XYZ file of C-alpha atoms in Angstrom:
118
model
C -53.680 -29.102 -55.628
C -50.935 -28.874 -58.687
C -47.804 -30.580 -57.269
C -44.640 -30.731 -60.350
C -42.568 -32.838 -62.055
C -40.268 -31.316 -63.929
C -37.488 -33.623 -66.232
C -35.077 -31.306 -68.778
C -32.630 -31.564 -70.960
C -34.424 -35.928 -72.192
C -31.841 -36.046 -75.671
C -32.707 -37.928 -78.843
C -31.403 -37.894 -82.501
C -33.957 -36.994 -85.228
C -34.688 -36.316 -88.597
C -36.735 -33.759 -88.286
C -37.031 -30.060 -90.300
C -38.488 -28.391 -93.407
C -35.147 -28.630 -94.960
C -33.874 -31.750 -96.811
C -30.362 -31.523 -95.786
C -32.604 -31.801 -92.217
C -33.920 -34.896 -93.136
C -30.651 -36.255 -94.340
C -28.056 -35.840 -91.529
C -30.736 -35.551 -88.559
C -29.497 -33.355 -85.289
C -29.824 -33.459 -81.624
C -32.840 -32.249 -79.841
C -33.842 -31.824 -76.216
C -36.952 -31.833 -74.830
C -38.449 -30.650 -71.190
C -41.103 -31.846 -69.428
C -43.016 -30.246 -67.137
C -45.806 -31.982 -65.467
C -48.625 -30.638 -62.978
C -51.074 -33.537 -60.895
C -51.406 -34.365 -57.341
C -48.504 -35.752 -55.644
C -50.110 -36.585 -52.261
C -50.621 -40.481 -52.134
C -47.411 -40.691 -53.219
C -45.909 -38.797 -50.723
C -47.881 -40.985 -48.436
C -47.393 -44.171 -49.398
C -43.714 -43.803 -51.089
C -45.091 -46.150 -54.075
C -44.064 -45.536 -57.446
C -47.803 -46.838 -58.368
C -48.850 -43.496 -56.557
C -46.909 -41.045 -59.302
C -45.450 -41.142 -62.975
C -42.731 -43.353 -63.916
C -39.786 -40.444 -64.894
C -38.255 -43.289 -66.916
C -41.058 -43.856 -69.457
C -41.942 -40.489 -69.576
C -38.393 -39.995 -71.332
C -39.047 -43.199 -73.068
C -41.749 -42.147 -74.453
C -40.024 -38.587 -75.454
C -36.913 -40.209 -77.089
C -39.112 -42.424 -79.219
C -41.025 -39.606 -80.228
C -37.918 -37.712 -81.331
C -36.037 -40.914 -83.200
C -39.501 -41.642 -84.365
C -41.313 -40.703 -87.421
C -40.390 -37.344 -89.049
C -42.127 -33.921 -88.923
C -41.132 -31.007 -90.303
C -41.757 -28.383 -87.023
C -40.847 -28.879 -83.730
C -44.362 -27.541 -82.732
C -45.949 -30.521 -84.381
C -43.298 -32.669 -82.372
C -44.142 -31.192 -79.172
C -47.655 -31.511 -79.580
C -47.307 -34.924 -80.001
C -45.394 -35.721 -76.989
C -47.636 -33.750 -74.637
C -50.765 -35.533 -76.411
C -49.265 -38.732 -76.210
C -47.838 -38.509 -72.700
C -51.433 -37.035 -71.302
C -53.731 -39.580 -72.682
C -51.420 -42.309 -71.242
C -52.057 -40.493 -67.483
C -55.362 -39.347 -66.531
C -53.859 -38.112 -63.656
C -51.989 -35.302 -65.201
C -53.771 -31.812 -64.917
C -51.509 -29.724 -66.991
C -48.498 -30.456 -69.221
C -45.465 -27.999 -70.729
C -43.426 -30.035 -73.544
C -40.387 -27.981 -74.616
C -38.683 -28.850 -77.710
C -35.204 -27.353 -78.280
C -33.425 -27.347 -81.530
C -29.865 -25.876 -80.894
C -28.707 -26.115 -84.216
C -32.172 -24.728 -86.052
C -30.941 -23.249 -89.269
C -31.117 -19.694 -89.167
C -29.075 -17.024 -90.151
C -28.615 -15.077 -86.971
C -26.353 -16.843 -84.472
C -28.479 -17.723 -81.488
C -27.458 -20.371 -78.392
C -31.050 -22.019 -78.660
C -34.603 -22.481 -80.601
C -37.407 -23.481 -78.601
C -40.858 -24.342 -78.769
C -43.313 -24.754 -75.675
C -46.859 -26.692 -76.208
C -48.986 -26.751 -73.094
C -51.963 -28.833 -72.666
């Protein structure tokens, strides 16, 4: 069984880019989370000790963003989703989307995105 928890839109200021002007003013970035494991104790008991804490998953996102720089928001995702899975065995399958609205590029587009599953 693959129940979901899904969490969009988690926001955090970072550094982060190939560019240096990138690593001087920062930007915003947003992150989903999507997360497959078995919900059924918890829909049993009604304990939060039977799921995942949403709150420190987005903890754990918006440190990653503020945190130390990288320069591609694949490397960042990656190291959300690793981070986040080895802190819950319980977790079967993860999707860690990393947006980056203001990615500079020369065509106008609304959104960049990068999805890392593990």
């Amino acid at each position: 069984m693959s129940d979901l928890i899904t969490i969009k839109g988690i926001w955090g200021f970072g550094y982060h880019g190939v560019f240096d002007h990138e690593a001087k003013n920062g930007q915003d970035f947003f992150v989903d989370l999507e997360i497959h494991l078995d919900l059924s104790r918890a829909c049993i008991s009604d304990e939060l000790s039977d799921t995942i804490d949403y709150g420190a998953l987005a903890d754990v996102v918006v440190e990653e963003i503020t945190g130390e720089r990288v320069q591609l928001i694949e490397r960042l995702a990656g190291r959300i989703a690793d981070r986040i899975k080895a802190g819950h065995s319980e977790i079967s399958k993860i999707a860690v989307t990393v947006h980056k609205p203001k990615a500079p590029i020369s065509a106008q587009a609304t959104d960049i995105s990068v999805t890392i599953i593990r």
